[in-house]
CSV table of C-alpha atoms in Angstrom, one decimal:
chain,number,residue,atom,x,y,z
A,214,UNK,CA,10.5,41.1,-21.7
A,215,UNK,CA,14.2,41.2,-21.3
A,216,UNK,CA,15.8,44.4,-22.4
A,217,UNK,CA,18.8,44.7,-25.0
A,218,UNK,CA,22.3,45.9,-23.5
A,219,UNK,CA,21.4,49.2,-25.2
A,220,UNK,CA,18.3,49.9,-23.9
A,221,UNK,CA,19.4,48.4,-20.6
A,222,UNK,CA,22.1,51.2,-20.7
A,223,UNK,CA,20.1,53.7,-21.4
A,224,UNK,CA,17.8,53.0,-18.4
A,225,UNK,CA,21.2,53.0,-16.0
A,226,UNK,CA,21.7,56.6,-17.3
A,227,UNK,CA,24.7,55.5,-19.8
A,228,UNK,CA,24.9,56.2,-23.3
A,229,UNK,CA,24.9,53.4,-26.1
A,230,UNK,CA,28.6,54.4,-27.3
A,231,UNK,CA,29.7,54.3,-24.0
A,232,UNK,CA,32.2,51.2,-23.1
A,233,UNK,CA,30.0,48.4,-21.7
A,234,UNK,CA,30.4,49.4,-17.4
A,235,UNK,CA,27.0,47.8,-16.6
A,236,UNK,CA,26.1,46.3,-12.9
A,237,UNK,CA,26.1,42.8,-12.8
A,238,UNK,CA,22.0,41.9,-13.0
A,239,UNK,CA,20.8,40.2,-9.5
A,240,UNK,CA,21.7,36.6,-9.5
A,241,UNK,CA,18.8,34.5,-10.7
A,242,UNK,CA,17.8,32.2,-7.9
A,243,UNK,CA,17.8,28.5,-9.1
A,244,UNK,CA,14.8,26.6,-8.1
A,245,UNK,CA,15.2,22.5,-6.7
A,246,UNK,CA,15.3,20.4,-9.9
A,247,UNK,CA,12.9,18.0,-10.4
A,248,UNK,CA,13.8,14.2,-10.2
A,249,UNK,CA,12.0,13.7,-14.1
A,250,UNK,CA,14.9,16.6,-15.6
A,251,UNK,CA,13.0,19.8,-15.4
A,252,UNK,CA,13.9,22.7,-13.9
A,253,UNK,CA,12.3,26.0,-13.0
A,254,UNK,CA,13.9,29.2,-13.0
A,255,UNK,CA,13.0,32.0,-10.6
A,256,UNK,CA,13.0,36.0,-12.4
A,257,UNK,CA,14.3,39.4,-11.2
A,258,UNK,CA,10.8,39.4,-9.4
A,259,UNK,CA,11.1,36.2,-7.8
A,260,UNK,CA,8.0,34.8,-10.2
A,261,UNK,CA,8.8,31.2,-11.9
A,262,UNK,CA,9.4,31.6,-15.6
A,263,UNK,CA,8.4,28.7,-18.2
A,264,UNK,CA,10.1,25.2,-17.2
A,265,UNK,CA,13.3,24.8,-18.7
A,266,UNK,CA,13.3,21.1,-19.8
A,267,UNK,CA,16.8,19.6,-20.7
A,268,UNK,CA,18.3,19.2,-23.7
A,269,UNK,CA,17.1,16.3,-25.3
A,270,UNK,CA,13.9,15.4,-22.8
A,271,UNK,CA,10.3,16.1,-23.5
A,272,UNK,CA,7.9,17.1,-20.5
A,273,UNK,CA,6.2,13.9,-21.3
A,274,UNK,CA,9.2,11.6,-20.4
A,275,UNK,CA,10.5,13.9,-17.4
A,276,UNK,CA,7.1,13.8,-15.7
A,277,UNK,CA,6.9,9.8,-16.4
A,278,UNK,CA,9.9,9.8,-14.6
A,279,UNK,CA,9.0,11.5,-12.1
A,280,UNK,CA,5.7,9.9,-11.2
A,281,UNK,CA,8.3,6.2,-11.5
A,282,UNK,CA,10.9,7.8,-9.0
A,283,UNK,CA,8.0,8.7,-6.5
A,284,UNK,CA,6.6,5.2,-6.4
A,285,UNK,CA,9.9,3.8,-5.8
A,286,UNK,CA,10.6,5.6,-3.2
A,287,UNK,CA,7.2,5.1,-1.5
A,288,UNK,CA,6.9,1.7,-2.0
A,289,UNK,CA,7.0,-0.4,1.4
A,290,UNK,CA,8.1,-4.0,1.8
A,291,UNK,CA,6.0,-6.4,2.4
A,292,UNK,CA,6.8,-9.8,3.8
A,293,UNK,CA,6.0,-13.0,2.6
A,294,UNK,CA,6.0,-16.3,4.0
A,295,UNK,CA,9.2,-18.5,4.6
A,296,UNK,CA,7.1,-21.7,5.4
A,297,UNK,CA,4.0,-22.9,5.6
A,298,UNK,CA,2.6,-25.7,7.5
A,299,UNK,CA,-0.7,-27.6,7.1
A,300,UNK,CA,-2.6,-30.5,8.4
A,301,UNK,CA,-5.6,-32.3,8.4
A,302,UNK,CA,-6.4,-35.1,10.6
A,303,UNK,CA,-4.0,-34.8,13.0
A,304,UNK,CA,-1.6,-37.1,11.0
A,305,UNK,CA,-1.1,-35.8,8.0
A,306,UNK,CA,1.6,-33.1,7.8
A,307,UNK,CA,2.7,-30.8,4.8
A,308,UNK,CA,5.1,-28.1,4.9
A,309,UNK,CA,5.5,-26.1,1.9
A,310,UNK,CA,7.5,-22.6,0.5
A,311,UNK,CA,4.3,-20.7,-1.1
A,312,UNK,CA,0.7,-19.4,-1.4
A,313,UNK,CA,0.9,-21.4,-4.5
A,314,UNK,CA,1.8,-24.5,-3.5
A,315,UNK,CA,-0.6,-24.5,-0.5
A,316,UNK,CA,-3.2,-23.1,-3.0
A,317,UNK,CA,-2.5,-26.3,-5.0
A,318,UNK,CA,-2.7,-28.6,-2.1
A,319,UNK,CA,-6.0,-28.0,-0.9
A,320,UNK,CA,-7.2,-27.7,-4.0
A,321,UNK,CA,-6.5,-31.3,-4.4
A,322,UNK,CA,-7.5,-32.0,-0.8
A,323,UNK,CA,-11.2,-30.6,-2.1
A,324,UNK,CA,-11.2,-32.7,-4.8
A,325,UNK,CA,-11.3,-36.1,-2.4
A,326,UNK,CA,-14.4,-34.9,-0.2
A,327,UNK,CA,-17.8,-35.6,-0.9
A,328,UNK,CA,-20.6,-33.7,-2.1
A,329,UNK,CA,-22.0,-32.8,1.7
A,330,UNK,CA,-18.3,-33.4,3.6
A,331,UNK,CA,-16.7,-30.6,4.5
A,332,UNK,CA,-12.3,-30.9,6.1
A,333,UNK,CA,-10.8,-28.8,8.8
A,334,UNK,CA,-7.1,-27.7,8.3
A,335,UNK,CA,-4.6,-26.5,10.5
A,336,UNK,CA,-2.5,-23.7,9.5
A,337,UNK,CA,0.9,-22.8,10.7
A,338,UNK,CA,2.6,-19.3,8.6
A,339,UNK,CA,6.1,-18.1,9.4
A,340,UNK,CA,7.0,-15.0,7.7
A,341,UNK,CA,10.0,-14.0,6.8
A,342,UNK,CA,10.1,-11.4,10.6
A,343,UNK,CA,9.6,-14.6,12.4
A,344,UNK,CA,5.9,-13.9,13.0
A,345,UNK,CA,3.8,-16.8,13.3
A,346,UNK,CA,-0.5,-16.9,12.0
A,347,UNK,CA,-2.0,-19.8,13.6
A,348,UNK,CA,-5.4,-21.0,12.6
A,349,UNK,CA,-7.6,-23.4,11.0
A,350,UNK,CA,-9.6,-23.1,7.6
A,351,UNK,CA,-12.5,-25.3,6.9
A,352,UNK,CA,-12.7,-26.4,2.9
A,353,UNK,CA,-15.5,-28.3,0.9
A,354,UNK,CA,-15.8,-29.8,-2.6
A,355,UNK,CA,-16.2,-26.5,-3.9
A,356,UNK,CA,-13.0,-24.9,-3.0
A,357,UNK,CA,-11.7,-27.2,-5.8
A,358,UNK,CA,-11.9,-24.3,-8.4
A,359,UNK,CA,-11.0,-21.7,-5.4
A,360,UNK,CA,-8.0,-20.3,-4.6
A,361,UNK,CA,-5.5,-17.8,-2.4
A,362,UNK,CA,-7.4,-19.5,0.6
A,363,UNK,CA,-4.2,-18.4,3.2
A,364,UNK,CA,-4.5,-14.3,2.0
A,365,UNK,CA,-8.4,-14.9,1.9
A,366,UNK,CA,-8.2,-16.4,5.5
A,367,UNK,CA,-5.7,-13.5,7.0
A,368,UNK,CA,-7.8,-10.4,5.4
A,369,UNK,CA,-10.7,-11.8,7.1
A,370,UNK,CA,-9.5,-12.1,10.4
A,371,UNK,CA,-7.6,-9.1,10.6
A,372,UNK,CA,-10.1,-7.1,8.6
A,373,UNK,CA,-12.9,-8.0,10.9
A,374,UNK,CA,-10.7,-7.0,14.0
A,375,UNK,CA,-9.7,-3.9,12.6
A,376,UNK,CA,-13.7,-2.5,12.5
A,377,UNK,CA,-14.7,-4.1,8.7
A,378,UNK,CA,-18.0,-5.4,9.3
A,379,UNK,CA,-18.7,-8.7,7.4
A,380,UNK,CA,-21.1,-9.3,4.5
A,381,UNK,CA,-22.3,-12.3,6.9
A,382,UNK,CA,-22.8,-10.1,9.7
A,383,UNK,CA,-27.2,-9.4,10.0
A,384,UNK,CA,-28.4,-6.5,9.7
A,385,UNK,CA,-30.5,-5.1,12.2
A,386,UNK,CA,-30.5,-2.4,15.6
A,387,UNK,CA,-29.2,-5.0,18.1
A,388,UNK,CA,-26.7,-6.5,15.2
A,389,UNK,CA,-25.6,-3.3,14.8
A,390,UNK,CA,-25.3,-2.9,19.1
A,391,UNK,CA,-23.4,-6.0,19.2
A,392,UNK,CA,-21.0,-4.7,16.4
A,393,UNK,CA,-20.5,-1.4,18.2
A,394,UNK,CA,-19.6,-3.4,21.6
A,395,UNK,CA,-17.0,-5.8,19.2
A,396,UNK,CA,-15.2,-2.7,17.5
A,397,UNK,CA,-15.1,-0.8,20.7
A,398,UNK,CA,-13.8,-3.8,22.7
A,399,UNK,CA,-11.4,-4.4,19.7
A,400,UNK,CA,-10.0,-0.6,20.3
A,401,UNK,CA,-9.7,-0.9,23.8
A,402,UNK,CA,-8.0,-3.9,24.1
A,403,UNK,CA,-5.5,-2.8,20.9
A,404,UNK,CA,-6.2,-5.9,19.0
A,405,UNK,CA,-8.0,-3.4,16.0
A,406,UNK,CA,-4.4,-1.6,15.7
A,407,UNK,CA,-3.0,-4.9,15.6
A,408,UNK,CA,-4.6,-5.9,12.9
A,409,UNK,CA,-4.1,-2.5,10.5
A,410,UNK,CA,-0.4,-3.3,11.1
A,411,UNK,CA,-0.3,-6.3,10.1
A,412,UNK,CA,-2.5,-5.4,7.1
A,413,UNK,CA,0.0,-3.2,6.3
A,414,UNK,CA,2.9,-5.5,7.4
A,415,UNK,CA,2.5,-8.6,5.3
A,416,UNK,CA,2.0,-9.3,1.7
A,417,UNK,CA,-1.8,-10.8,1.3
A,418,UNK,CA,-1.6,-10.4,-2.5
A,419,UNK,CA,-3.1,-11.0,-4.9
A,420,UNK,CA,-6.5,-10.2,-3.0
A,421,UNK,CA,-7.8,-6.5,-2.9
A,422,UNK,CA,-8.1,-4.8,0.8
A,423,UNK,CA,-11.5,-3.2,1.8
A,424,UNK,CA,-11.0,0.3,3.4
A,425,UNK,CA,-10.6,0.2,6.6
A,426,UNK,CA,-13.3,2.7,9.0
A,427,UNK,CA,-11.8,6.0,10.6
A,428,UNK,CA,-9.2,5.0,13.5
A,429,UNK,CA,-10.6,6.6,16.5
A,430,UNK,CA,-14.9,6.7,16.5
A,431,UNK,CA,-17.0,8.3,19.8
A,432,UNK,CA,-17.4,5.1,22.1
């Protein structure tokens, strides 16, 4: 509890009629303010006091703010494609600007197959870096209600190189040998980094990542 200037005289050995001749008090030290507005100040004994919130703020707003200022500045770019190029029999070529648009496409291109027919497409991506995914997708009537099929097809692939095991995959001890031998191989050879960077690299949305297993396992 903070003393009067009387009692804070008397303690220095002055009396109270005495013309005010008092040491200046130790500096308080200032702690780092907050980005939401509130600041903490340090007492005589070094131990934080109550935060001081500014005039005006409540801790609610200055600790909304706070948590907003923290995901802005974490937030990482992700790239998206700049065009994308498909095409199905060899002679019939597309190029479009979205995951929409290519959503819609194939969509339609599902619609014209038969019940038991199924379409290979091939897919060209350039992102906006200049890096290129090349690959085909294979589509049936039923991807007619179905959609991010680009996002779908790149988490799969790089997923499955980066050591997530497949719902498709058997279960089983020598399915689980042959799995071991793929994720090891997959380390060795740097294609399972790879693929985490480019999970991380390129905007897949709005599909939801699995985790991903530890980086480095016993081989």
């Amino acid at each position: 509890m903070l003393k009067s200037a009387a009692n804070y005289s008397n303690s220095r050995g002055h009396s109270p009629t005495e013309p005010e001749n008092l040491a200046p008090r130790p500096p308080q030290q200032n702690l780092v303010h907050s980005a939401g507005g509130a600041r903490c100040r340090a007492g005589l004994h070094g131990r934080p006091n109550f935060p001081e919130i500014l005039a005006g703020r409540s801790m609610s707003s200055a600790r909304q703010e706070n948590e907003e200022f923290c995901e802005e500045k974490m937030a990482i770019d992700l790239f998206l494609p700049r065009s994308i190029m498909l095409n199905h029999g060899g002679v019939h070529n597309v190029e479009l600007a979205s995951y929409k648009e290519a959503d819609r496409y194939l969509q339609d291109l599902a619609t014209m197959l038969g019940e038991n027919a199924h379409l290979s497409v091939h897919v060209i991506i350039i992102f906006e870096d200049a890096f290129v995914w090349n690959s085909n997708i294979i589509i049936t009537i039923s991807d007619c209600i179905a959609d991010s099929f680009l996002q779908r097809a790149m988490q799969s692939e790089w997923e499955f190189n980066a050591g997530v095991r497949p719902k498709w995959w058997p279960p089983g001890i020598e399915s689980d040998r042959m799995w071991e031998g793929h994720c090891r191989e997959d380390r060795h050879n740097g294609r399972s980094e790879l693929a985490r960077g480019r999970l991380d690299r390129y905007d897949l949305r709005p599909v939801i990542r699995n985790p991903l297993p530890p980086r480095y396992l016993p081989d």
